[in-house]
Coordinates of C-alpha atoms in Angstrom, one line a residue:
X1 CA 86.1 137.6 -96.6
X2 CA 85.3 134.1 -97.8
X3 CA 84.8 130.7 -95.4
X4 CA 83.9 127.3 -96.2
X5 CA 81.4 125.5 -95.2
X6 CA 82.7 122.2 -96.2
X7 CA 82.1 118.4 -94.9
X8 CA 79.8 117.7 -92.2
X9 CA 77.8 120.8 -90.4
X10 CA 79.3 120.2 -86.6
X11 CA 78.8 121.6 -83.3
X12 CA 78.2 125.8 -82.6
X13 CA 81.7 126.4 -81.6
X14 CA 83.4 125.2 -84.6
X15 CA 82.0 128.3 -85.9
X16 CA 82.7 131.1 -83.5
X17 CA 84.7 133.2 -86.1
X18 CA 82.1 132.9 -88.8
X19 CA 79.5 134.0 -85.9
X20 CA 82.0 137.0 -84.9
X21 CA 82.1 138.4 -88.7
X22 CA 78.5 138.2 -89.3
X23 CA 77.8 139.9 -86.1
X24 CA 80.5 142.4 -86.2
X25 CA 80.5 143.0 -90.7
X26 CA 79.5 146.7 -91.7
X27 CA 77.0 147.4 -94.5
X28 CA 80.2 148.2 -96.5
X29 CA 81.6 144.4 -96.2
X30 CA 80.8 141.6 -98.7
X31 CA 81.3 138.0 -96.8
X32 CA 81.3 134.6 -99.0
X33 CA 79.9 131.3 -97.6
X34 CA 81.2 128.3 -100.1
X35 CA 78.8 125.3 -99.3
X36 CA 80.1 121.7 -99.7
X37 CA 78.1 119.8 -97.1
X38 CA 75.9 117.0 -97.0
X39 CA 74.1 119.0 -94.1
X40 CA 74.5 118.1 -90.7
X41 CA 73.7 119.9 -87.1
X42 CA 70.5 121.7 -87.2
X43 CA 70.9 123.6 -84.4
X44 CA 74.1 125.0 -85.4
X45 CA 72.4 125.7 -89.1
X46 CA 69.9 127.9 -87.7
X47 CA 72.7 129.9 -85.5
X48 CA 74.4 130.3 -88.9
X49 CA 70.8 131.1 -90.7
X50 CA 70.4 133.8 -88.3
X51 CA 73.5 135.2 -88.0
X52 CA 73.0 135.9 -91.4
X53 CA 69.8 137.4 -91.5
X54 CA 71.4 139.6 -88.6
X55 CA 74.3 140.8 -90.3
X56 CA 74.4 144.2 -91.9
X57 CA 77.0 142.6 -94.6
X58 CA 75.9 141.2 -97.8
X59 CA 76.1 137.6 -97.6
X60 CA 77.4 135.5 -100.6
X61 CA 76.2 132.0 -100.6
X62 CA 78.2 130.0 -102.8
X63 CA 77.3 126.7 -104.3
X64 CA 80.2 124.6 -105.2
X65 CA 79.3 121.1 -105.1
X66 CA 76.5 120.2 -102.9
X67 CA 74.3 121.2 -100.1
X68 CA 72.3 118.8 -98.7
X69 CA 69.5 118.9 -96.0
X70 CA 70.6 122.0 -93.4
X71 CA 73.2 123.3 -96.0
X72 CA 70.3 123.7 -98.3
X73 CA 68.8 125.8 -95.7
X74 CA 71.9 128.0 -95.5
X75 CA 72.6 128.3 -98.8
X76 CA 68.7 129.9 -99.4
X77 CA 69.4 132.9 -96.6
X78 CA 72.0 134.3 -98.5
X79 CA 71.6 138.0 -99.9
X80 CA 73.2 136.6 -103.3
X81 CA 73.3 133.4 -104.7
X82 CA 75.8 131.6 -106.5
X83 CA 75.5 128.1 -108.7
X84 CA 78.6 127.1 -110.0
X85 CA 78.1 124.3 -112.5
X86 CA 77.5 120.1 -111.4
X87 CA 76.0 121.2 -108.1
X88 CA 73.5 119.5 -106.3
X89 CA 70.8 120.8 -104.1
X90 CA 68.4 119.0 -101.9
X91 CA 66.1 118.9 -99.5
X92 CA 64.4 116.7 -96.7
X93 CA 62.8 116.5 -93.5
X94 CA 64.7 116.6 -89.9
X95 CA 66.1 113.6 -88.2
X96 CA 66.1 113.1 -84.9
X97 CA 65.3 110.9 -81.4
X98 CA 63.3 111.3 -78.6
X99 CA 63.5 109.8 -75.1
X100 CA 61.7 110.6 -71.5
X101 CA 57.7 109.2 -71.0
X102 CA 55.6 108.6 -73.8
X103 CA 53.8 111.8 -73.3
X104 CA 57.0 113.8 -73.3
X105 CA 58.0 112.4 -76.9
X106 CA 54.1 113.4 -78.3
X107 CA 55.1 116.5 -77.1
X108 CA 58.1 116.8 -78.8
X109 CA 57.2 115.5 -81.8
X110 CA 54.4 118.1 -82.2
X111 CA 56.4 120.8 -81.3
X112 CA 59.9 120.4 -83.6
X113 CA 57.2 119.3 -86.5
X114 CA 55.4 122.6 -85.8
X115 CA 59.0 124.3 -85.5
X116 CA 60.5 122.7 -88.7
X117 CA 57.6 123.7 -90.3
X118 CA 57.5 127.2 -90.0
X119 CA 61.6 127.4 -90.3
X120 CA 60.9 125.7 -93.9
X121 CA 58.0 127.9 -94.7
X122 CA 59.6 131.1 -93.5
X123 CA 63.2 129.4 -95.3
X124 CA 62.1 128.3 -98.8
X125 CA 59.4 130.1 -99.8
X126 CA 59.3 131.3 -102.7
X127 CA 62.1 128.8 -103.8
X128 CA 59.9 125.9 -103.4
X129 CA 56.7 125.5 -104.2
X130 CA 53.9 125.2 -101.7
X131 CA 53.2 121.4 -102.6
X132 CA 57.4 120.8 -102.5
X133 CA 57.3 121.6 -99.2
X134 CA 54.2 119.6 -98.0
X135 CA 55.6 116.9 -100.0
X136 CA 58.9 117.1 -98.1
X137 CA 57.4 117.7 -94.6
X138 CA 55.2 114.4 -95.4
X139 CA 58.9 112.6 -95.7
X140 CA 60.2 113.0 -99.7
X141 CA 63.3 114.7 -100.8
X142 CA 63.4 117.0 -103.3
X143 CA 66.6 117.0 -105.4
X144 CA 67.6 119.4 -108.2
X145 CA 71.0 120.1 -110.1
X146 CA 72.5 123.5 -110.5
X147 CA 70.3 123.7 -113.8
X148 CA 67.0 123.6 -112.0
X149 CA 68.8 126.2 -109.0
X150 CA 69.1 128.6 -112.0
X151 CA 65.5 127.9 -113.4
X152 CA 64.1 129.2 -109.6
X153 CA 65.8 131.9 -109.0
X154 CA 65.8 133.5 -112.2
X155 CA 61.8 132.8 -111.6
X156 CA 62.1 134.4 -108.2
X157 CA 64.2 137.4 -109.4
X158 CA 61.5 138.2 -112.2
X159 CA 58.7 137.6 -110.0
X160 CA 60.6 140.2 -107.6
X161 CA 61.1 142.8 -110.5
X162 CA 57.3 142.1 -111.8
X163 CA 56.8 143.0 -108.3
X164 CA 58.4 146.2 -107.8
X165 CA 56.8 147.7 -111.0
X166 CA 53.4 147.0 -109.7
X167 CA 54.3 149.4 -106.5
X168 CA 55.8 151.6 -108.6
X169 CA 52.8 151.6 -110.4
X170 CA 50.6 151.9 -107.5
X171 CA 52.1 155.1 -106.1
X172 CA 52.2 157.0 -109.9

């Protein structure tokens, strides 16, 4: 089963059937995700982040032009990942605004900084490096090309087999 993730990332219910088959996909069904999105909703990103994680189907995520801010997000929780050439990857801090008293906004901004955080830890790590992250959580963007999304995860899927032989070598 394949859906698209293209244009703008909008509200939650513009994604109900996508929510459904994640939730209701058996170990036995393969589901594609095809991102073309300059990012959008963040909320609505993590529903589809964890609907992912949640479903006992292996996720696809498909890279066929660009996925910017949360659509980079998505396209990192798939099970498998797929670069077609001339894509672009990137990613960047969250947007938002705040209103209520001046102590509410502190509080906010301390706690979705906090939350963001942890989502990008917990998100891109191993993908980007430790300092990628700080560097992007201090207000850069980090762009790369589908060359460089190649480069990390054929890094990632050593470091993941390099890995595994050292357990298997522990338990011998």
């Amino acid at each position: 089963m394949s859906y698209y993730l293209c244009g703008e990332i909008r509200e939650p219910h513009h994604y109900t059937d996508l929510f459904y088959t994640l939730r209701t996909a058996s170990e036995t069904d393969l589901i594609y995700l095809h991102l073309n999105s300059p990012g959008g909703e963040f909320d609505t990103g993590l529903q589809i982040i964890n609907n992912i994680r949640a479903s006992e189907a292996h996720v696809v995520t498909v890279l066929e032009a660009r996925a910017f801010s949360m659509a980079a997000f998505i396209f990192l929780s798939g099970d498998e990942l797929v670069v077609h050439d001339n894509c672009q990857l990137m990613f960047h801090t969250y947007t938002g605004s705040l209103d209520g008293r001046g102590s509410e906004q502190q509080a906010q901004v301390a706690a979705v900084s906090s939350w963001f955080e942890k989502m990008m830890t917990r998100l891109c790590s191993p993908f980007l490096s430790d300092s990628e992250i700080s560097r992007i959580l201090k207000g850069s963007d980090v762009w790369m090309d589908s060359d460089g999304v190649r480069q990390r995860l054929m890094r990632m899927q050593r470091a993941q087999a390099q890995a595994g032989r050292r357990r298997v070598a522990k338990k011998d």
